Amino acid sequence: MSGRQQRVMVQPINVIFKHLQAGQLVHIWLYDNTEFRLEGKIIGFDEFMNVVLDNASEVWVKAKKGTPHREAVEKGTRVPLGGTTFIIQLVMFKSF
């Protein structure tokens, strides 16, 4: 028996569901815009992995400053955030 652990593949939608259940704060890395990330708690999602964030804020990577938003809906299409529209593709979560 080798001392190697076997890794198990987990479906991304299951990861989103675990963060939803735990109420954890997550960072969403954007595919098109690497200068800022979205931070908030997941309060909903659908089968296409569109995500609804509560207490969402934009966190600028270089400045480490956040612009608060009460609620943000993340989609793979246009998303209004504080009067600005972004094209968003969900890439990765980072939980705390």
CSV table of C-alpha atoms in Angstrom, one decimal:
chain,number,residue,atom,x,y,z
A,1,MET,CA,0.0,0.0,0.0
A,2,SER,CA,1.5,3.3,-1.0
A,3,GLY,CA,1.0,6.3,1.3
A,4,ARG,CA,-0.6,8.3,-1.5
A,5,GLN,CA,-4.1,9.7,-1.1
A,6,GLN,CA,-6.5,9.5,-3.9
A,7,ARG,CA,-8.3,12.7,-5.0
A,8,VAL,CA,-11.9,12.6,-5.8
A,9,MET,CA,-13.4,14.9,-8.4
A,10,VAL,CA,-16.2,17.1,-7.1
A,11,GLN,CA,-18.8,18.8,-9.4
A,12,PRO,CA,-18.7,22.6,-9.2
A,13,ILE,CA,-22.4,22.9,-8.5
A,14,ASN,CA,-21.9,20.8,-5.3
A,15,VAL,CA,-19.1,23.2,-4.2
A,16,ILE,CA,-21.5,26.1,-4.7
A,17,PHE,CA,-24.2,24.3,-2.7
A,18,LYS,CA,-21.9,23.6,0.2
A,19,HIS,CA,-21.0,27.3,0.4
A,20,LEU,CA,-24.7,28.2,0.2
A,21,GLN,CA,-25.5,25.8,3.1
A,22,ALA,CA,-22.5,27.0,5.2
A,23,GLY,CA,-23.2,30.7,4.6
A,24,GLN,CA,-19.5,31.2,4.0
A,25,LEU,CA,-18.0,34.4,2.6
A,26,VAL,CA,-16.7,33.7,-0.9
A,27,HIS,CA,-14.5,35.5,-3.5
A,28,ILE,CA,-15.6,35.2,-7.1
A,29,TRP,CA,-12.7,35.6,-9.6
A,30,LEU,CA,-13.8,37.1,-12.9
A,31,TYR,CA,-12.6,35.7,-16.2
A,32,ASP,CA,-12.7,38.9,-18.2
A,33,ASN,CA,-11.6,41.3,-15.5
A,34,THR,CA,-8.7,40.3,-13.3
A,35,GLU,CA,-8.4,43.7,-11.6
A,36,PHE,CA,-11.3,43.1,-9.2
A,37,ARG,CA,-13.1,40.2,-7.5
A,38,LEU,CA,-16.6,40.0,-6.1
A,39,GLU,CA,-17.0,39.1,-2.4
A,40,GLY,CA,-20.2,38.1,-0.6
A,41,LYS,CA,-22.3,35.2,0.7
A,42,ILE,CA,-24.2,33.0,-1.7
A,43,ILE,CA,-27.9,33.1,-1.1
A,44,GLY,CA,-29.0,31.4,-4.3
A,45,PHE,CA,-28.1,29.8,-7.5
A,46,ASP,CA,-29.6,27.8,-10.4
A,47,GLU,CA,-28.7,24.8,-12.6
A,48,PHE,CA,-26.7,27.1,-14.9
A,49,MET,CA,-24.6,28.2,-11.9
A,50,ASN,CA,-25.9,31.8,-12.0
A,51,VAL,CA,-25.2,33.0,-8.4
A,52,VAL,CA,-26.9,35.5,-6.2
A,53,LEU,CA,-24.7,37.1,-3.6
A,54,ASP,CA,-25.8,38.9,-0.4
A,55,ASN,CA,-23.7,41.8,1.0
A,56,ALA,CA,-21.7,41.7,-2.2
A,57,SER,CA,-18.7,44.0,-2.7
A,58,GLU,CA,-16.2,44.6,-5.5
A,59,VAL,CA,-12.7,44.1,-4.1
A,60,TRP,CA,-10.0,45.7,-6.2
A,61,VAL,CA,-7.0,43.5,-6.2
A,62,LYS,CA,-4.3,46.2,-6.2
A,63,ALA,CA,-5.9,48.6,-3.9
A,64,LYS,CA,-7.5,46.0,-1.5
A,65,LYS,CA,-10.6,48.4,-1.3
A,66,GLY,CA,-14.1,47.2,-1.6
A,67,THR,CA,-17.2,48.9,-3.0
A,68,PRO,CA,-20.3,47.6,-1.1
A,69,HIS,CA,-23.4,46.4,-2.9
A,70,ARG,CA,-26.5,45.1,-1.0
A,71,GLU,CA,-27.1,42.3,-3.3
A,72,ALA,CA,-25.6,41.2,-6.7
A,73,VAL,CA,-26.8,38.6,-9.2
A,74,GLU,CA,-24.0,36.9,-11.1
A,75,LYS,CA,-24.8,35.6,-14.5
A,76,GLY,CA,-22.9,34.6,-17.6
A,77,THR,CA,-24.4,37.6,-19.3
A,78,ARG,CA,-24.7,41.3,-18.5
A,79,VAL,CA,-25.1,42.1,-14.8
A,80,PRO,CA,-26.0,45.5,-13.4
A,81,LEU,CA,-23.8,46.4,-10.4
A,82,GLY,CA,-24.2,49.9,-8.9
A,83,GLY,CA,-25.0,51.5,-12.2
A,84,THR,CA,-22.2,49.7,-14.1
A,85,THR,CA,-22.7,46.7,-16.3
A,86,PHE,CA,-20.1,43.9,-16.5
A,87,ILE,CA,-19.9,40.7,-18.6
A,88,ILE,CA,-19.2,38.0,-16.1
A,89,GLN,CA,-18.1,34.4,-16.4
A,90,LEU,CA,-17.8,32.5,-13.1
A,91,VAL,CA,-14.4,30.9,-12.8
A,92,MET,CA,-13.5,30.1,-9.2
A,93,PHE,CA,-14.5,30.4,-5.6
A,94,LYS,CA,-12.3,31.1,-2.7
A,95,SER,CA,-13.9,30.6,0.7
A,96,PHE,CA,-12.6,31.9,4.1
